Coordinates of C-alpha atoms in Angstrom, one line a residue:
M1 CA 181.9 131.4 85.9
Q2 CA 185.2 131.5 87.8
R3 CA 187.8 129.1 86.4
L4 CA 187.9 125.8 88.2
F5 CA 191.5 124.6 88.1
L6 CA 192.8 121.1 88.4
S7 CA 194.7 121.6 91.6
P8 CA 195.4 125.3 92.5
P9 CA 197.4 126.5 95.5
H10 CA 195.4 126.6 98.8
M11 CA 197.1 128.7 101.4
S12 CA 196.7 128.0 105.1
G13 CA 196.6 131.6 106.3
K14 CA 200.0 131.5 108.0
E15 CA 202.2 131.9 104.9
L16 CA 202.5 135.7 104.9
E17 CA 203.2 135.7 108.7
Y18 CA 206.1 133.3 108.2
I19 CA 207.4 135.1 105.1
G20 CA 207.3 138.3 107.1
K21 CA 209.6 136.8 109.7
V22 CA 212.0 135.7 107.0
F23 CA 212.1 139.3 105.8
E24 CA 212.6 140.7 109.3
S25 CA 215.6 138.4 109.8
N26 CA 217.0 139.2 106.3
Y27 CA 217.8 135.5 105.7
I28 CA 216.1 135.6 102.3
A29 CA 218.3 133.0 100.6
P30 CA 219.7 130.5 100.3
L31 CA 219.2 129.1 103.8
G32 CA 217.9 130.0 107.2
E33 CA 215.6 129.0 110.1
Y34 CA 212.6 128.1 107.9
V35 CA 214.6 125.7 105.7
N36 CA 215.5 123.8 108.9
R37 CA 211.9 123.9 110.1
F38 CA 210.5 122.7 106.8
E39 CA 212.9 119.7 106.8
E40 CA 211.9 118.9 110.4
S41 CA 208.2 119.1 109.6
V42 CA 208.5 116.6 106.8
K43 CA 210.7 114.3 108.9
N44 CA 208.2 114.4 111.7
Y45 CA 205.1 113.9 109.5
T46 CA 206.5 111.0 107.4
S47 CA 208.8 109.5 110.1
T48 CA 211.7 109.6 107.8
P49 CA 215.2 109.9 109.4
H50 CA 216.6 112.5 107.1
A51 CA 215.3 115.2 104.8
L52 CA 216.9 117.8 102.5
A53 CA 214.9 120.8 101.1
L54 CA 215.7 121.4 97.4
S55 CA 214.6 123.5 94.4
S56 CA 212.6 120.6 93.0
A57 CA 211.7 116.9 93.2
T58 CA 213.6 116.4 90.0
A59 CA 216.7 117.8 91.7
G60 CA 216.1 115.2 94.4
L61 CA 216.0 112.4 91.9
H62 CA 219.1 113.6 90.2
L63 CA 221.0 113.7 93.6
A64 CA 219.6 110.3 94.6
L65 CA 220.9 108.7 91.5
R66 CA 224.3 110.4 91.7
V67 CA 225.0 109.6 95.4
H68 CA 224.2 106.0 94.6
G69 CA 226.9 105.9 91.9
I70 CA 224.6 105.7 88.9
G71 CA 226.5 106.7 85.7
Q72 CA 227.1 106.3 82.0
D73 CA 225.2 103.4 80.4
D74 CA 223.8 102.0 83.7
F75 CA 220.3 100.6 83.4
V76 CA 217.8 102.4 85.5
L77 CA 214.3 100.9 85.7
A78 CA 211.4 103.4 85.9
S79 CA 207.6 103.6 85.9
S80 CA 206.4 104.4 82.4
F81 CA 203.1 105.8 83.3
T82 CA 204.3 109.1 84.8
F83 CA 205.4 112.7 84.2
I84 CA 208.7 113.2 82.5
G85 CA 210.2 114.8 85.6
S86 CA 210.3 111.3 87.1
V87 CA 212.9 110.1 84.5
N88 CA 214.8 113.1 83.2
A89 CA 217.5 112.7 85.8
I90 CA 218.4 109.3 84.3
L91 CA 219.4 111.1 81.2
Y92 CA 221.3 113.8 83.1
L93 CA 223.8 111.1 84.2
G94 CA 224.1 109.4 80.9
A95 CA 222.3 106.3 82.2
K96 CA 219.7 104.3 80.2
P97 CA 216.0 104.2 81.2
V98 CA 214.1 100.9 81.0
F99 CA 210.4 101.5 81.3
I100 CA 208.0 99.3 83.2
D101 CA 204.3 99.3 82.4
S102 CA 201.4 99.4 84.9
D103 CA 199.0 96.8 86.1
E104 CA 195.4 97.0 87.3
S105 CA 196.5 99.3 90.1
W106 CA 197.6 101.9 87.4
N107 CA 201.0 101.9 89.1
L108 CA 204.1 99.9 88.2
S109 CA 203.6 96.1 87.6
P110 CA 205.7 93.9 89.9
K111 CA 205.3 91.1 87.4
L112 CA 206.8 93.2 84.6
L113 CA 209.5 94.6 87.0
L114 CA 210.7 91.1 87.7
E115 CA 210.7 90.1 84.1
A116 CA 212.8 93.1 83.3
I117 CA 215.4 92.3 86.0
E118 CA 215.6 88.7 84.8
T119 CA 215.9 89.4 81.1
L120 CA 218.0 92.6 80.7
P121 CA 221.5 91.9 79.3
K122 CA 223.0 93.4 82.4
K123 CA 221.8 94.0 85.9
P124 CA 219.9 97.2 86.5
K125 CA 221.3 99.5 89.1
A126 CA 218.2 101.2 90.4
L127 CA 214.4 101.6 90.1
I128 CA 212.6 105.0 90.1
L129 CA 209.1 104.0 91.3
T130 CA 206.3 106.6 90.8
H131 CA 203.3 106.7 93.1
L132 CA 200.8 107.9 90.5
Y133 CA 198.3 110.6 91.2
G134 CA 198.9 110.2 94.9
S135 CA 198.2 106.5 95.1
S136 CA 200.6 104.0 96.5
A137 CA 202.2 101.3 94.3
K138 CA 202.4 97.7 95.5
L139 CA 205.2 98.4 97.8
D140 CA 205.3 95.1 99.6
E141 CA 206.0 93.2 96.4
I142 CA 208.2 95.9 94.8
V143 CA 210.4 96.4 97.9
E144 CA 211.0 92.6 98.1
I145 CA 211.9 92.3 94.4
C146 CA 214.4 95.1 94.7
R147 CA 215.9 93.7 97.9
E148 CA 216.3 90.2 96.5
N149 CA 217.9 91.5 93.3
G150 CA 220.1 94.2 94.8
V151 CA 218.3 97.0 93.0
I152 CA 218.4 100.5 94.6
L153 CA 214.8 101.7 95.2
I154 CA 214.1 105.4 94.7
E155 CA 210.5 106.5 95.3
D156 CA 209.1 109.3 93.2
A157 CA 206.5 110.3 95.7
A158 CA 206.2 113.8 94.1
E159 CA 202.4 113.5 93.9
S160 CA 201.8 111.4 97.0
L161 CA 202.7 113.3 100.1
G162 CA 200.2 112.1 102.7
A163 CA 199.6 108.8 101.0
T164 CA 200.4 105.6 103.0
F165 CA 200.9 101.9 102.5
D166 CA 200.3 99.6 105.5
G167 CA 200.3 102.7 107.7
K168 CA 203.7 104.0 106.5
H169 CA 204.2 107.0 104.2
T170 CA 205.1 106.6 100.6
G171 CA 208.6 107.9 99.9
T172 CA 210.0 106.2 103.0
F173 CA 210.1 102.6 101.9
G174 CA 213.0 102.8 99.5
D175 CA 216.7 103.8 99.8
M176 CA 215.6 107.4 99.0
G177 CA 212.4 109.2 98.1
V178 CA 211.3 112.6 96.8
Y179 CA 208.3 114.9 97.4
S180 CA 207.3 117.8 95.2
F181 CA 206.0 121.2 96.3
N182 CA 205.3 122.5 92.8
G183 CA 202.4 125.0 92.3
N184 CA 199.8 122.3 91.6
K185 CA 200.7 119.7 94.3
I186 CA 198.7 118.9 97.4
L187 CA 201.0 121.4 99.2
T188 CA 203.0 124.0 97.5
T189 CA 206.0 126.3 98.0
S190 CA 205.5 127.6 94.4
G191 CA 208.4 125.4 93.4
G192 CA 210.5 123.1 95.4
G193 CA 211.1 119.5 96.6
M194 CA 212.3 117.3 99.4
L195 CA 214.8 114.4 99.3
V196 CA 214.3 111.9 102.1
G197 CA 216.3 108.8 103.1
K198 CA 217.5 106.4 105.7
N199 CA 221.3 106.8 105.2
Q200 CA 222.6 110.0 106.8
E201 CA 225.9 109.8 104.9
L202 CA 224.2 109.7 101.6
I203 CA 221.9 112.6 102.5
E204 CA 224.9 114.6 103.7
K205 CA 226.6 113.8 100.3
A206 CA 223.5 115.0 98.5
K207 CA 223.5 118.2 100.6
F208 CA 227.1 118.8 99.7
L209 CA 226.4 118.4 96.0
S210 CA 223.3 120.6 96.2
T211 CA 225.4 123.5 97.3
Q212 CA 228.0 123.5 94.5
A213 CA 230.2 120.8 96.2
K214 CA 232.1 123.5 98.1
E215 CA 234.9 122.0 100.3
P216 CA 235.0 123.2 103.9
F217 CA 237.5 126.1 103.4
L218 CA 237.1 129.8 103.9
H219 CA 237.9 130.2 100.2
Y220 CA 236.0 128.4 97.4
E221 CA 237.6 125.0 96.9
H222 CA 236.2 122.3 94.7
K223 CA 237.3 118.7 94.1
E224 CA 234.1 117.7 92.2
F225 CA 231.2 119.4 90.5
G226 CA 227.9 120.1 92.2
Y227 CA 224.6 122.0 91.7
N228 CA 222.7 125.0 92.9
Y229 CA 219.8 122.9 94.2
R230 CA 218.9 124.1 97.7
M231 CA 215.6 125.7 98.6
S232 CA 215.4 129.3 99.6
N233 CA 214.3 130.4 103.1
V234 CA 211.4 132.3 101.7
L235 CA 209.9 129.3 100.0
A236 CA 210.6 127.1 103.0
A237 CA 208.5 129.5 105.1
I238 CA 205.6 128.8 102.8
G239 CA 206.2 125.1 103.2
V240 CA 206.2 125.3 107.0
A241 CA 202.8 126.9 106.9
Q242 CA 201.5 124.4 104.4
M243 CA 202.7 121.4 106.4
E244 CA 200.6 122.6 109.3
V245 CA 197.4 121.7 107.3
I246 CA 198.6 118.6 105.4
E247 CA 196.0 116.3 106.9
Q248 CA 193.2 118.7 106.2
R249 CA 194.3 118.8 102.6
V250 CA 194.5 115.0 102.3
A251 CA 191.0 114.7 103.8
R252 CA 189.6 117.3 101.4
K253 CA 191.2 115.7 98.3
R254 CA 189.6 112.4 99.4
E255 CA 186.2 114.1 99.9
V256 CA 186.4 115.5 96.3
F257 CA 187.3 112.1 94.9
A258 CA 184.5 110.4 96.9
F259 CA 182.0 113.0 95.7
Y260 CA 182.8 112.3 92.0
E261 CA 182.6 108.5 92.7
E262 CA 179.2 108.8 94.2
Q263 CA 177.9 111.1 91.4
F264 CA 179.1 108.7 88.7
K265 CA 178.4 105.4 90.3
D266 CA 175.5 104.5 88.0
I267 CA 177.3 105.3 84.8
E268 CA 178.7 101.9 83.7
E269 CA 181.4 103.2 81.4
I270 CA 183.1 105.3 84.1
S271 CA 185.8 103.9 86.4
F272 CA 188.3 105.6 88.8
M273 CA 191.9 104.9 89.8
P274 CA 191.7 102.1 92.4
E275 CA 193.1 102.3 95.9
I276 CA 195.0 99.1 96.6
A277 CA 194.5 97.1 99.8
S278 CA 196.3 98.4 102.9
S279 CA 196.8 101.8 101.4
R280 CA 195.5 105.4 101.7
A281 CA 195.7 107.5 98.6
N282 CA 196.0 111.3 99.0
R283 CA 193.8 111.6 95.8
W284 CA 195.9 114.5 94.5
L285 CA 194.0 114.4 91.3
S286 CA 190.7 112.6 90.7
A287 CA 191.6 110.3 87.7
I288 CA 188.8 108.8 85.7
V289 CA 188.4 106.5 82.7
F290 CA 185.7 106.4 80.1
E291 CA 185.2 103.2 78.2
K292 CA 183.0 104.6 75.4
T293 CA 182.9 108.4 75.4
P294 CA 185.9 110.0 73.7
T295 CA 188.0 111.9 76.3
Q296 CA 188.3 114.9 74.0
K297 CA 184.5 115.4 74.1
I298 CA 184.6 115.4 77.9
I299 CA 187.5 117.9 78.0
Q300 CA 185.7 120.2 75.6
A301 CA 182.5 120.0 77.6
L302 CA 184.3 120.9 80.8
E303 CA 185.9 123.9 79.0
V304 CA 182.4 125.1 78.2
V305 CA 181.8 125.4 81.9
N306 CA 185.2 126.9 82.5
A307 CA 186.6 123.8 84.3
E308 CA 190.2 122.6 83.6
S309 CA 190.9 119.0 82.9
R310 CA 193.7 117.1 81.1
P311 CA 194.4 113.6 79.7
L312 CA 196.2 111.1 81.9
W313 CA 200.0 111.0 81.5
K314 CA 201.2 109.9 78.1
P315 CA 203.4 106.9 79.0
M316 CA 207.2 107.5 78.7
H317 CA 207.7 104.6 76.4
M318 CA 205.3 106.3 73.9
Q319 CA 207.3 109.6 74.0
P320 CA 209.5 110.3 70.9
L321 CA 212.4 111.1 73.3
F322 CA 212.5 107.5 74.4
S323 CA 211.7 105.7 71.2
D324 CA 214.9 103.8 71.3
D325 CA 214.8 102.8 74.9
K326 CA 213.7 99.4 76.3
V327 CA 210.2 98.9 77.6
Y328 CA 208.3 96.0 79.3
E329 CA 204.7 96.7 78.5
D330 CA 201.3 95.0 77.9
G331 CA 199.3 98.0 76.7
T332 CA 197.8 98.9 80.2
S333 CA 199.1 102.5 80.4
Q334 CA 198.5 103.2 76.8
K335 CA 194.8 102.3 77.2
L336 CA 194.6 104.5 80.3
F337 CA 196.2 107.4 78.5
E338 CA 193.7 107.0 75.6
K339 CA 190.6 106.7 77.8
G340 CA 191.4 108.7 80.9
I341 CA 191.4 112.3 82.2
C342 CA 192.0 114.2 85.4
L343 CA 189.0 116.1 86.8
P344 CA 189.3 119.4 88.7
S345 CA 190.3 118.5 92.3
P346 CA 190.8 121.7 94.3
T347 CA 190.8 121.5 98.0
S348 CA 189.3 125.0 98.2
C349 CA 186.3 124.4 95.9
S350 CA 182.6 124.3 96.8
L351 CA 180.1 121.5 96.2
D352 CA 178.4 123.7 93.7
E353 CA 181.6 124.0 91.7
L354 CA 182.1 120.3 91.7
Q355 CA 178.5 119.8 90.6
R356 CA 179.2 122.0 87.6
V357 CA 181.8 119.4 86.6
V358 CA 179.4 116.5 87.2
E359 CA 176.7 117.9 85.1
A360 CA 179.0 118.6 82.2
V361 CA 180.3 115.0 82.3
K362 CA 176.9 113.5 82.6
K363 CA 175.6 115.5 79.6
E364 CA 178.2 113.7 77.5
C365 CA 177.8 110.2 78.9
L366 CA 174.1 109.8 79.4

C-alpha cells in the first residue's frame, strides 16, 4: 500500500511553469517578480493591507515581536497548545513566555487570558494567539480583551490560511499575523511564511530588518542588526501557483474532515475538534479524541495499513524547555494531548484511501 501521509504537498499544475519563468528571468534569489505577486495574492485573498514574504512563519513572529519593541524580560502571553515554532521567537528576544491553556474550543481560553493579564506581576506586552489545526480561536472575545488591556495581538495563523471568523480571515484581526507555507501546510512553497499587518510603517520596518538592516547607501551601511529572512523568487513562484487553488484546497480539507465525522458518528468515545460559531475552519488536519482507546494503539493500527498519524501537540507548558515559565491552565490541553491524534488529511487522496484509515480505527474501537 502506498504511504498515506498526514498532509503532503499537493501541486496545482502551474508551479513548474512559473518556476520556468523565474529561471528565464535569472531572478533566482533573493527577490523578483514572483515575490511581489505572491505578496499581492495573499493581500487580495485575505484582504490584509500589507504582506511580507519571508523564509518562515517563525521569522514573521520574530519580526513582529521586534518591531513592536518586545525585549529582555518582557512578558509575552502565548497559546500553550501549539507547535514550538509559535513561541521560540519569544526566547530569541530574551522575553518571558506566559502560557495560556485552552478551553472547550481547543484554542486559547479567553477566561484564562484575562486571569493572566490581571494577576501577572507586571503588564504583559503582547499575545501570540495560535489558531490550532486551522480552526479559529474566539477572536471576538480575545481581540476585545487585548484592546481593553493594551496588549499587542499577534496571530499565529500558520496552520489556518483560509479559515475565517465572522467572515474575516484569521491572521488579519490582530496588530500582525503570520501564515506558514511549510511542506505540510494547506499550501506549500516547500518552506516559507508571510507576515501581514495593518500598519505600513511597521511592515516596512520588518522588511528592512529581514534584509540585514542595510541602510539606503550604495555601500553596505548598518546602524542596527537584521536578519536574512526574505523569501526567494523561486519559492514565491510556487506560492503564486498554490494560491490560485486555495479555495479548492480548503474545500477538500473540509470534505476529508466531514468524511471522518460521518464514518465515526456512531462511536461514542470519538469526538472531533469543534468549529466555533461564526467561523469556518480550514481543517488543515483532522484532529480526533478517543475517550477510552489508548492513542498508541490507534497509531500502531494505522501504521499497519501504512497511514501516518501523530499525537496532538504536547502543550508548551509541559515541555522541559519551559518548566520554569508561568502557565495558566486547567488541564484541558494536557487531556487533549493524552487522548488525541491527527488523522491523515491529504487533499489529493481518494475515498478508498480514507476508508483504509476508517477501517483501521474502527477495528480498535469497536
